[in-house]
Structure formats: C-alpha cells, structure tokens
PDB file of C-alpha atoms in Angstrom:
ATOM      1  CA  MET B   1      32.286  61.724   8.475  1.00 33.00           C
ATOM      2  CA  SER B   2      31.652  59.802   5.297  1.00 37.00           C
ATOM      3  CA  THR B   3      32.713  56.221   4.666  1.00 38.00           C
ATOM      4  CA  THR B   4      30.832  55.831   1.410  1.00 35.00           C
ATOM      5  CA  GLY B   5      31.756  58.587  -1.008  1.00 37.00           C
ATOM      6  CA  VAL B   6      28.495  60.371  -0.173  1.00 38.00           C
ATOM      7  CA  PRO B   7      27.804  62.542   2.885  1.00 44.00           C
ATOM      8  CA  ALA B   8      27.586  60.336   5.980  1.00 54.00           C
ATOM      9  CA  PHE B   9      24.021  61.353   6.721  1.00 64.00           C
ATOM     10  CA  ALA B  10      22.684  61.607   3.162  1.00 82.00           C
ATOM     11  CA  PRO B  11      19.282  59.921   2.776  1.00 86.00           C
ATOM     12  CA  GLU B  12      20.678  57.819  -0.082  1.00 91.00           C
ATOM     13  CA  TRP B  13      23.350  56.268   2.133  1.00 92.00           C
ATOM     14  CA  LEU B  14      20.969  55.800   5.061  1.00 93.00           C
ATOM     15  CA  ALA B  15      18.511  53.994   2.790  1.00 94.00           C
ATOM     16  CA  LEU B  16      21.264  51.833   1.293  1.00 95.00           C
ATOM     17  CA  ARG B  17      22.471  50.610   4.678  1.00 96.00           C
ATOM     18  CA  GLU B  18      19.070  50.143   6.359  1.00 96.00           C
ATOM     19  CA  GLY B  19      18.686  46.484   5.420  1.00 96.00           C
ATOM     20  CA  ALA B  20      22.197  45.558   6.587  1.00 97.00           C
ATOM     21  CA  ASP B  21      21.643  47.494   9.808  1.00 97.00           C
ATOM     22  CA  ALA B  22      18.394  45.642  10.462  1.00 97.00           C
ATOM     23  CA  ARG B  23      20.053  42.244   9.977  1.00 97.00           C
ATOM     24  CA  ALA B  24      23.022  43.203  12.149  1.00 98.00           C
ATOM     25  CA  ARG B  25      21.309  44.630  15.213  1.00 97.00           C
ATOM     26  CA  SER B  26      21.274  42.302  18.180  1.00 97.00           C
ATOM     27  CA  THR B  27      17.827  41.289  19.424  1.00 96.00           C
ATOM     28  CA  ALA B  28      19.220  40.076  22.780  1.00 96.00           C
ATOM     29  CA  PRO B  29      18.823  43.469  24.533  1.00 96.00           C
ATOM     30  CA  LEU B  30      15.094  43.591  23.781  1.00 94.00           C
ATOM     31  CA  ALA B  31      14.198  41.105  26.511  1.00 91.00           C
ATOM     32  CA  LEU B  32      16.111  43.226  29.038  1.00 90.00           C
ATOM     33  CA  LEU B  33      14.247  46.435  28.225  1.00 89.00           C
ATOM     34  CA  ALA B  34      10.964  45.114  29.672  1.00 75.00           C
ATOM     35  CA  ASP B  35       8.328  47.833  29.402  1.00 84.00           C
ATOM     36  CA  HIS B  36      10.725  50.767  29.149  1.00 91.00           C
ATOM     37  CA  GLY B  37       9.763  51.583  25.557  1.00 91.00           C
ATOM     38  CA  ARG B  38       6.792  53.808  26.383  1.00 94.00           C
ATOM     39  CA  VAL B  39       8.599  57.097  25.613  1.00 97.00           C
ATOM     40  CA  VAL B  40      11.652  56.620  23.392  1.00 97.00           C
ATOM     41  CA  ALA B  41      14.256  59.272  22.570  1.00 98.00           C
ATOM     42  CA  ASP B  42      16.180  58.518  19.362  1.00 98.00           C
ATOM     43  CA  LEU B  43      19.433  60.498  19.258  1.00 97.00           C
ATOM     44  CA  GLY B  44      20.709  61.336  15.772  1.00 96.00           C
ATOM     45  CA  CYS B  45      17.656  59.656  14.275  1.00 96.00           C
ATOM     46  CA  GLY B  46      18.494  60.187  10.592  1.00 95.00           C
ATOM     47  CA  THR B  47      15.512  59.050   8.537  1.00 96.00           C
ATOM     48  CA  GLY B  48      14.165  56.974  11.441  1.00 97.00           C
ATOM     49  CA  SER B  49      15.484  53.537  10.478  1.00 97.00           C
ATOM     50  CA  LEU B  50      16.099  52.532  14.094  1.00 97.00           C
ATOM     51  CA  GLY B  51      12.525  53.487  14.955  1.00 97.00           C
ATOM     52  CA  ARG B  52      11.222  51.417  12.060  1.00 97.00           C
ATOM     53  CA  TRP B  53      13.195  48.411  13.315  1.00 97.00           C
ATOM     54  CA  LEU B  54      12.704  48.816  17.051  1.00 97.00           C
ATOM     55  CA  GLY B  55       9.149  50.149  17.236  1.00 95.00           C
ATOM     56  CA  PRO B  56       7.437  46.915  16.170  1.00 95.00           C
ATOM     57  CA  ARG B  57       9.597  44.975  18.647  1.00 94.00           C
ATOM     58  CA  LEU B  58       8.533  46.984  21.706  1.00 94.00           C
ATOM     59  CA  PRO B  59       5.179  46.894  23.504  1.00 91.00           C
ATOM     60  CA  ARG B  60       2.603  49.394  22.284  1.00 90.00           C
ATOM     61  CA  PRO B  61       1.609  52.170  22.535  1.00 93.00           C
ATOM     62  CA  GLN B  62       4.803  54.190  22.170  1.00 95.00           C
ATOM     63  CA  ARG B  63       5.740  57.835  21.955  1.00 97.00           C
ATOM     64  CA  TRP B  64       8.953  58.758  20.152  1.00 98.00           C
ATOM     65  CA  LEU B  65      11.023  61.916  20.485  1.00 98.00           C
ATOM     66  CA  LEU B  66      13.435  62.258  17.560  1.00 98.00           C
ATOM     67  CA  PHE B  67      16.625  64.329  17.797  1.00 97.00           C
ATOM     68  CA  ASP B  68      18.736  65.349  14.817  1.00 95.00           C
ATOM     69  CA  ARG B  69      20.430  68.516  13.618  1.00 93.00           C
ATOM     70  CA  ASP B  70      19.282  68.042   9.996  1.00 94.00           C
ATOM     71  CA  PRO B  71      15.748  69.386   9.475  1.00 94.00           C
ATOM     72  CA  ALA B  72      15.189  67.409   6.269  1.00 94.00           C
ATOM     73  CA  LEU B  73      16.065  64.134   7.995  1.00 95.00           C
ATOM     74  CA  LEU B  74      13.863  65.040  10.950  1.00 96.00           C
ATOM     75  CA  GLU B  75      10.931  65.705   8.651  1.00 96.00           C
ATOM     76  CA  GLU B  76      11.309  62.329   6.939  1.00 96.00           C
ATOM     77  CA  ALA B  77      11.790  60.463  10.195  1.00 96.00           C
ATOM     78  CA  GLY B  78       8.742  62.131  11.685  1.00 96.00           C
ATOM     79  CA  ARG B  79       6.635  60.709   8.865  1.00 96.00           C
ATOM     80  CA  ARG B  80       8.108  57.233   8.867  1.00 96.00           C
ATOM     81  CA  VAL B  81       8.576  56.125  12.486  1.00 97.00           C
ATOM     82  CA  PRO B  82       5.586  53.880  13.292  1.00 94.00           C
ATOM     83  CA  ALA B  83       4.409  55.112  16.681  1.00 94.00           C
ATOM     84  CA  ALA B  84       1.240  56.504  18.216  1.00 92.00           C
ATOM     85  CA  SER B  85       2.977  59.840  18.750  1.00 96.00           C
ATOM     86  CA  VAL B  86       6.127  61.191  17.108  1.00 97.00           C
ATOM     87  CA  ARG B  87       7.722  64.534  17.926  1.00 97.00           C
ATOM     88  CA  THR B  88      10.888  65.953  16.430  1.00 97.00           C
ATOM     89  CA  ARG B  89      13.484  68.231  17.965  1.00 96.00           C
ATOM     90  CA  ARG B  90      16.307  69.861  16.030  1.00 95.00           C
ATOM     91  CA  ARG B  91      19.358  69.512  18.209  1.00 93.00           C
ATOM     92  CA  ASP B  92      23.023  68.570  18.102  1.00 92.00           C
ATOM     93  CA  VAL B  93      23.040  65.439  20.248  1.00 91.00           C
ATOM     94  CA  ALA B  94      26.663  66.069  21.207  1.00 89.00           C
ATOM     95  CA  ALA B  95      25.330  68.968  23.305  1.00 90.00           C
ATOM     96  CA  LEU B  96      22.451  67.048  24.881  1.00 92.00           C
ATOM     97  CA  CYS B  97      21.586  67.720  28.516  1.00 92.00           C
ATOM     98  CA  ALA B  98      19.427  65.951  31.078  1.00 91.00           C
ATOM     99  CA  ARG B  99      16.601  68.442  30.586  1.00 94.00           C
ATOM    100  CA  ASP B 100      16.216  67.260  26.983  1.00 95.00           C
ATOM    101  CA  LEU B 101      15.342  63.774  28.235  1.00 96.00           C
ATOM    102  CA  GLU B 102      12.722  64.646  30.842  1.00 95.00           C
ATOM    103  CA  GLY B 103       9.899  62.084  30.762  1.00 95.00           C
ATOM    104  CA  VAL B 104      11.832  59.665  28.532  1.00 97.00           C
ATOM    105  CA  THR B 105      11.772  55.972  29.496  1.00 96.00           C
ATOM    106  CA  LEU B 106      14.313  54.687  26.932  1.00 97.00           C
ATOM    107  CA  VAL B 107      17.177  56.354  25.042  1.00 98.00           C
ATOM    108  CA  VAL B 108      18.351  54.826  21.752  1.00 98.00           C
ATOM    109  CA  ALA B 109      20.811  55.706  19.021  1.00 98.00           C
ATOM    110  CA  SER B 110      22.378  54.003  16.022  1.00 97.00           C
ATOM    111  CA  ALA B 111      25.880  54.455  14.543  1.00 95.00           C
ATOM    112  CA  LEU B 112      26.443  57.482  16.770  1.00 96.00           C
ATOM    113  CA  LEU B 113      29.085  56.859  19.427  1.00 96.00           C
ATOM    114  CA  ASP B 114      32.069  56.457  17.087  1.00 94.00           C
ATOM    115  CA  LEU B 115      31.422  59.936  15.661  1.00 94.00           C
ATOM    116  CA  LEU B 116      31.847  61.598  19.062  1.00 96.00           C
ATOM    117  CA  THR B 117      34.852  62.815  21.023  1.00 96.00           C
ATOM    118  CA  GLY B 118      35.688  61.575  24.476  1.00 97.00           C
ATOM    119  CA  ALA B 119      34.264  64.725  26.050  1.00 97.00           C
ATOM    120  CA  GLU B 120      31.052  64.378  24.042  1.00 96.00           C
ATOM    121  CA  VAL B 121      30.616  60.746  25.072  1.00 97.00           C
ATOM    122  CA  ALA B 122      31.181  61.706  28.713  1.00 97.00           C
ATOM    123  CA  GLY B 123      28.562  64.451  28.442  1.00 96.00           C
ATOM    124  CA  LEU B 124      26.101  62.105  26.782  1.00 97.00           C
ATOM    125  CA  ALA B 125      26.642  59.515  29.512  1.00 97.00           C
ATOM    126  CA  GLU B 126      25.931  62.142  32.166  1.00 97.00           C
ATOM    127  CA  ALA B 127      22.726  63.288  30.453  1.00 96.00           C
ATOM    128  CA  VAL B 128      21.414  59.754  29.941  1.00 96.00           C
ATOM    129  CA  SER B 129      22.373  58.629  33.438  1.00 96.00           C
ATOM    130  CA  ALA B 130      20.628  61.632  34.971  1.00 94.00           C
ATOM    131  CA  SER B 131      17.432  60.578  33.195  1.00 92.00           C
ATOM    132  CA  GLY B 132      17.499  57.270  35.081  1.00 92.00           C
ATOM    133  CA  CYS B 133      16.282  55.262  32.088  1.00 94.00           C
ATOM    134  CA  PRO B 134      17.948  52.466  30.089  1.00 97.00           C
ATOM    135  CA  ALA B 135      19.759  53.200  26.842  1.00 97.00           C
ATOM    136  CA  LEU B 136      20.593  51.172  23.743  1.00 98.00           C
ATOM    137  CA  PHE B 137      23.394  52.377  21.461  1.00 98.00           C
ATOM    138  CA  SER B 138      23.573  50.144  18.404  1.00 97.00           C
ATOM    139  CA  LEU B 139      26.078  49.625  15.603  1.00 97.00           C
ATOM    140  CA  SER B 140      29.238  51.238  16.943  1.00 96.00           C
ATOM    141  CA  VAL B 141      32.237  50.224  14.846  1.00 95.00           C
ATOM    142  CA  VAL B 142      34.987  48.356  16.679  1.00 96.00           C
ATOM    143  CA  GLY B 143      37.843  48.593  14.188  1.00 95.00           C
ATOM    144  CA  ARG B 144      37.662  45.096  12.728  1.00 96.00           C
ATOM    145  CA  VAL B 145      36.850  44.263   9.111  1.00 97.00           C
ATOM    146  CA  GLU B 146      37.171  40.809   7.539  1.00 98.00           C
ATOM    147  CA  PHE B 147      37.279  40.078   3.815  1.00 98.00           C
ATOM    148  CA  SER B 148      36.758  36.808   2.013  1.00 97.00           C
ATOM    149  CA  PRO B 149      38.917  36.253   0.060  1.00 97.00           C
ATOM    150  CA  GLY B 150      41.663  38.226   1.793  1.00 97.00           C
ATOM    151  CA  ASP B 151      44.104  40.617   0.118  1.00 97.00           C
ATOM    152  CA  PRO B 152      47.669  41.402   1.232  1.00 97.00           C
ATOM    153  CA  SER B 153      46.754  45.098   1.551  1.00 97.00           C
ATOM    154  CA  ASP B 154      43.660  44.638   3.720  1.00 98.00           C
ATOM    155  CA  ALA B 155      45.457  45.266   7.025  1.00 98.00           C
ATOM    156  CA  ALA B 156      47.161  48.464   5.841  1.00 98.00           C
ATOM    157  CA  PHE B 157      43.892  49.933   4.592  1.00 98.00           C
ATOM    158  CA  ALA B 158      42.086  48.936   7.781  1.00 98.00           C
ATOM    159  CA  GLU B 159      44.742  50.596   9.933  1.00 98.00           C
ATOM    160  CA  ALA B 160      44.591  53.799   7.906  1.00 98.00           C
ATOM    161  CA  PHE B 161      40.791  53.860   7.981  1.00 97.00           C
ATOM    162  CA  ASP B 162      40.730  53.484  11.762  1.00 97.00           C
ATOM    163  CA  ALA B 163      43.205  56.353  12.061  1.00 97.00           C
ATOM    164  CA  HIS B 164      40.960  58.448   9.811  1.00 96.00           C
ATOM    165  CA  GLN B 165      38.030  57.781  12.124  1.00 95.00           C
ATOM    166  CA  ARG B 166      40.017  59.211  15.022  1.00 96.00           C
ATOM    167  CA  ARG B 167      40.544  62.560  13.310  1.00 95.00           C
ATOM    168  CA  GLU B 168      39.571  65.722  15.175  1.00 94.00           C
ATOM    169  CA  GLY B 169      39.529  63.833  18.439  1.00 95.00           C
ATOM    170  CA  ARG B 170      36.731  61.417  17.547  1.00 96.00           C
ATOM    171  CA  LEU B 171      36.810  58.096  19.352  1.00 96.00           C
ATOM    172  CA  GLY B 172      36.146  55.937  16.288  1.00 96.00           C
ATOM    173  CA  PRO B 173      36.695  52.253  17.129  1.00 96.00           C
ATOM    174  CA  GLU B 174      37.364  53.052  20.800  1.00 97.00           C
ATOM    175  CA  ALA B 175      33.943  54.647  21.274  1.00 97.00           C
ATOM    176  CA  ALA B 176      32.021  51.688  22.649  1.00 97.00           C
ATOM    177  CA  GLY B 177      34.685  50.948  25.249  1.00 97.00           C
ATOM    178  CA  ALA B 178      34.901  54.602  26.250  1.00 98.00           C
ATOM    179  CA  ALA B 179      31.126  54.861  26.545  1.00 98.00           C
ATOM    180  CA  ALA B 180      30.979  51.705  28.658  1.00 98.00           C
ATOM    181  CA  ALA B 181      33.622  53.100  31.014  1.00 98.00           C
ATOM    182  CA  ALA B 182      31.811  56.439  31.259  1.00 98.00           C
ATOM    183  CA  PHE B 183      28.480  54.831  32.121  1.00 98.00           C
ATOM    184  CA  GLU B 184      30.022  52.387  34.574  1.00 97.00           C
ATOM    185  CA  GLY B 185      31.780  55.283  36.256  1.00 97.00           C
ATOM    186  CA  LEU B 186      28.347  56.821  36.805  1.00 97.00           C
ATOM    187  CA  GLY B 187      27.034  53.668  38.433  1.00 96.00           C
ATOM    188  CA  ARG B 188      25.288  52.146  35.450  1.00 96.00           C
ATOM    189  CA  GLN B 189      25.380  48.522  34.336  1.00 96.00           C
ATOM    190  CA  VAL B 190      26.646  47.966  30.774  1.00 97.00           C
ATOM    191  CA  ARG B 191      26.358  44.955  28.500  1.00 97.00           C
ATOM    192  CA  MET B 192      27.699  44.601  24.955  1.00 97.00           C
ATOM    193  CA  PHE B 193      26.366  42.477  22.107  1.00 98.00           C
ATOM    194  CA  PRO B 194      28.036  41.845  18.718  1.00 98.00           C
ATOM    195  CA  SER B 195      26.179  43.268  15.726  1.00 98.00           C
ATOM    196  CA  PRO B 196      28.269  42.697  12.587  1.00 98.00           C
ATOM    197  CA  TRP B 197      27.350  43.611   9.048  1.00 97.00           C
ATOM    198  CA  ARG B 198      27.731  40.473   6.914  1.00 97.00           C
ATOM    199  CA  LEU B 199      27.777  41.551   3.289  1.00 98.00           C
ATOM    200  CA  GLY B 200      27.616  39.035   0.468  1.00 96.00           C
ATOM    201  CA  PRO B 201      26.551  38.823  -3.185  1.00 95.00           C
ATOM    202  CA  GLY B 202      23.052  40.073  -2.363  1.00 95.00           C
ATOM    203  CA  ASP B 203      24.465  43.302  -0.927  1.00 96.00           C
ATOM    204  CA  ALA B 204      26.494  44.388  -3.949  1.00 97.00           C
ATOM    205  CA  ALA B 205      25.246  47.989  -4.068  1.00 96.00           C
ATOM    206  CA  LEU B 206      25.995  48.569  -0.396  1.00 97.00           C
ATOM    207  CA  THR B 207      29.334  46.764  -0.628  1.00 97.00           C
ATOM    208  CA  ARG B 208      30.424  48.924  -3.571  1.00 97.00           C
ATOM    209  CA  ALA B 209      29.464  52.147  -1.810  1.00 95.00           C
ATOM    210  CA  TRP B 210      31.103  51.060   1.426  1.00 96.00           C
ATOM    211  CA  LEU B 211      34.285  49.967  -0.378  1.00 97.00           C
ATOM    212  CA  ARG B 212      34.659  53.287  -2.181  1.00 96.00           C
ATOM    213  CA  GLY B 213      34.285  55.271   1.013  1.00 94.00           C
ATOM    214  CA  TRP B 214      36.362  52.939   3.190  1.00 96.00           C
ATOM    215  CA  THR B 215      39.223  52.926   0.693  1.00 97.00           C
ATOM    216  CA  GLY B 216      38.933  56.656   0.062  1.00 96.00           C
ATOM    217  CA  ALA B 217      39.123  57.484   3.767  1.00 96.00           C
ATOM    218  CA  ALA B 218      42.158  55.231   4.166  1.00 97.00           C
ATOM    219  CA  VAL B 219      43.975  56.909   1.264  1.00 98.00           C
ATOM    220  CA  GLU B 220      43.081  60.344   2.602  1.00 97.00           C
ATOM    221  CA  GLN B 221      44.749  59.316   5.852  1.00 97.00           C
ATOM    222  CA  ASP B 222      47.742  57.646   4.170  1.00 98.00           C
ATOM    223  CA  PRO B 223      48.280  58.841   0.557  1.00 98.00           C
ATOM    224  CA  SER B 224      51.050  56.282   0.044  1.00 98.00           C
ATOM    225  CA  LEU B 225      48.484  53.467  -0.087  1.00 98.00           C
ATOM    226  CA  PRO B 226      47.750  52.011  -3.575  1.00 97.00           C
ATOM    227  CA  GLY B 227      44.104  53.017  -3.422  1.00 97.00           C
ATOM    228  CA  ALA B 228      43.146  52.811  -7.096  1.00 98.00           C
ATOM    229  CA  ALA B 229      44.597  49.346  -7.672  1.00 98.00           C
ATOM    230  CA  TYR B 230      43.220  47.970  -4.419  1.00 98.00           C
ATOM    231  CA  LEU B 231      39.739  49.354  -5.021  1.00 98.00           C
ATOM    232  CA  GLU B 232      39.722  47.995  -8.579  1.00 98.00           C
ATOM    233  CA  ARG B 233      40.565  44.487  -7.338  1.00 98.00           C
ATOM    234  CA  ARG B 234      37.891  44.595  -4.677  1.00 98.00           C
ATOM    235  CA  LEU B 235      35.185  45.987  -6.958  1.00 98.00           C
ATOM    236  CA  GLU B 236      35.935  43.363  -9.591  1.00 98.00           C
ATOM    237  CA  ALA B 237      35.554  40.607  -6.998  1.00 97.00           C
ATOM    238  CA  CYS B 238      32.294  42.178  -5.867  1.00 97.00           C
ATOM    239  CA  ALA B 239      31.004  42.288  -9.454  1.00 97.00           C
ATOM    240  CA  ARG B 240      31.771  38.585  -9.837  1.00 97.00           C
ATOM    241  CA  GLY B 241      29.843  37.804  -6.648  1.00 97.00           C
ATOM    242  CA  GLU B 242      33.015  36.497  -5.004  1.00 97.00           C
ATOM    243  CA  LEU B 243      33.538  39.065  -2.242  1.00 98.00           C
ATOM    244  CA  GLY B 244      32.302  38.772   1.316  1.00 98.00           C
ATOM    245  CA  VAL B 245      32.822  41.524   3.887  1.00 98.00           C
ATOM    246  CA  THR B 246      32.152  41.435   7.613  1.00 98.00           C
ATOM    247  CA  VAL B 247      32.213  44.836   9.303  1.00 98.00           C
ATOM    248  CA  HIS B 248      32.174  44.314  13.039  1.00 97.00           C
ATOM    249  CA  HIS B 249      30.070  46.508  15.334  1.00 98.00           C
ATOM    250  CA  THR B 250      28.835  46.311  18.881  1.00 98.00           C
ATOM    251  CA  ASP B 251      25.497  47.170  20.493  1.00 98.00           C
ATOM    252  CA  LEU B 252      25.803  48.683  23.948  1.00 98.00           C
ATOM    253  CA  LEU B 253      22.985  48.320  26.473  1.00 98.00           C
ATOM    254  CA  VAL B 254      22.983  50.581  29.533  1.00 97.00           C
ATOM    255  CA  LEU B 255      20.840  49.646  32.546  1.00 95.00           C
ATOM    256  CA  PRO B 256      20.476  50.918  36.102  1.00 88.00           C
ATOM    257  CA  ARG B 257      22.739  48.922  38.391  1.00 74.00           C
ATOM    258  CA  PRO B 258      20.708  46.441  40.431  1.00 67.00           C
ATOM    259  CA  PRO B 259      20.623  47.089  44.184  1.00 55.00           C
ATOM    260  CA  ALA B 260      23.182  45.221  46.241  1.00 53.00           C
ATOM    261  CA  ARG B 261      21.860  42.246  48.132  1.00 57.00           C
ATOM    262  CA  GLY B 262      22.146  42.552  51.850  1.00 50.00           C
TER     263      GLY B 262
END
C-alpha cells in the first residue's frame, strides 16, 4: 500500500525515508534486548535499513536472516546489512511459521504491522512466540498526524487516510494495539515506545513525497475531499520552509514474561 505516489516498497521510497526512520526509532528497547542479537530475523527487510541502523547498536558478532517477498530488495539488503553473516529467504512474512524462525534469538521488523490483517498479526504472534525469543516491531503508524501550521482540512484528510489504510481488512492504525493484545494473550510481555517522524525544512523531499501519497490515498478513499487545492497549499508551505509534520508511530517490544515470584 503506497502512501507516497510510488510503490510502497520501491527502493526510491525506502531510501528517501531511511534518514527519518533512523531518527524516529526509539533506542530505549536496546537496553532490554541484552545479548539476544546473535541471530536476528528481519521480517519484510526491504533494502535492509533496519539492519543498517540496528546492527551497529547490538553486540557483535551477529548473523542476520532476511525475509522479503521481493527478490530485488533481498539482493540489495543482503549486500548492505553490516553483519558477519547475512542470509536471505524469499518469503511472504504474512505466512510465516515457527519453523522459519528456528535458531533465531531476536525477531525484528519495521513498518510492517499496519500492513497486515488481524488474522495475519495473530499468526505472526504465534510464530514469534513459539520461537521463544524477543521481538522488536518498529514504526507502526498510530493514526495521528500533526501539522504546523494547521489547516482546516487536516482532520478530514487524516480520517480518510486512516480509513484507506484499513482497506481489505488491514489493521492500519490499530495494528500495534492488536499485536500487543495477541502477544499478551500468548503470555508475552509487551512494551511500547513512541517513535514519531518529525519532518521540517531539512526533510523537504520526503515531506513532498509523503504529502502527495497521503493526500492521494485520502482522496481515493473520499473523492469529495478538495485534494488538489489542499495539496497545493501544503506543497507551497513546504517550498517556503514553513511546514512541519509529525507522523506518529510506535515501536513495540515483545519479551518473555518474567517468572512469577513465589
């Protein structure tokens, strides 16, 4: 599902957002992962941006197992994730099973959960929980966008965009909460950490691309919205360096539940 005017998993879009993703990701979960980063499975790895961010922040040496259904992205990620050993596996992560994660000590993913249905999130939670290892799911959208300065039409476009994200049964902004409930129902401990994009004048290229896709998705959902006029106003403010956008996300950390004290 695209929010940029280009395919959602196009290398151009993934490269454009990598810097904002790196700034947004919470570092708080890292201290709770201890030495679990020996064998890392990256689900829906794209070009490997999460591996490039997380690898240097985990103890070495590491082995990474990269999952994606796009062979071109897998090939690029396999070259660019900085680890002692990198293996790739072409697979739709929505159909992952526990066997795929044998030997893994940490499961990670970025911008994945909100693209899944409730049944897919439940299946993913079962597969990860069966592995017994921690998991870190970063940058799930939560359905909250803030603009500075505001515009009277912001709320209507945000509502339509969120509805667009829920098409075909996807969880969209409810994904993090649904995933937390699924993992907790399987006896896992879940913690959430805010990880907002904060886009300003130095992020003009990303802001423009995001605006076009965000507005376009909203208008596709609700054709009565004044998309052209709204987008023109927002792009003009961006060109003047006057537009700030905060796109809220959450990072979800899944841990084994500590034993009860007797």
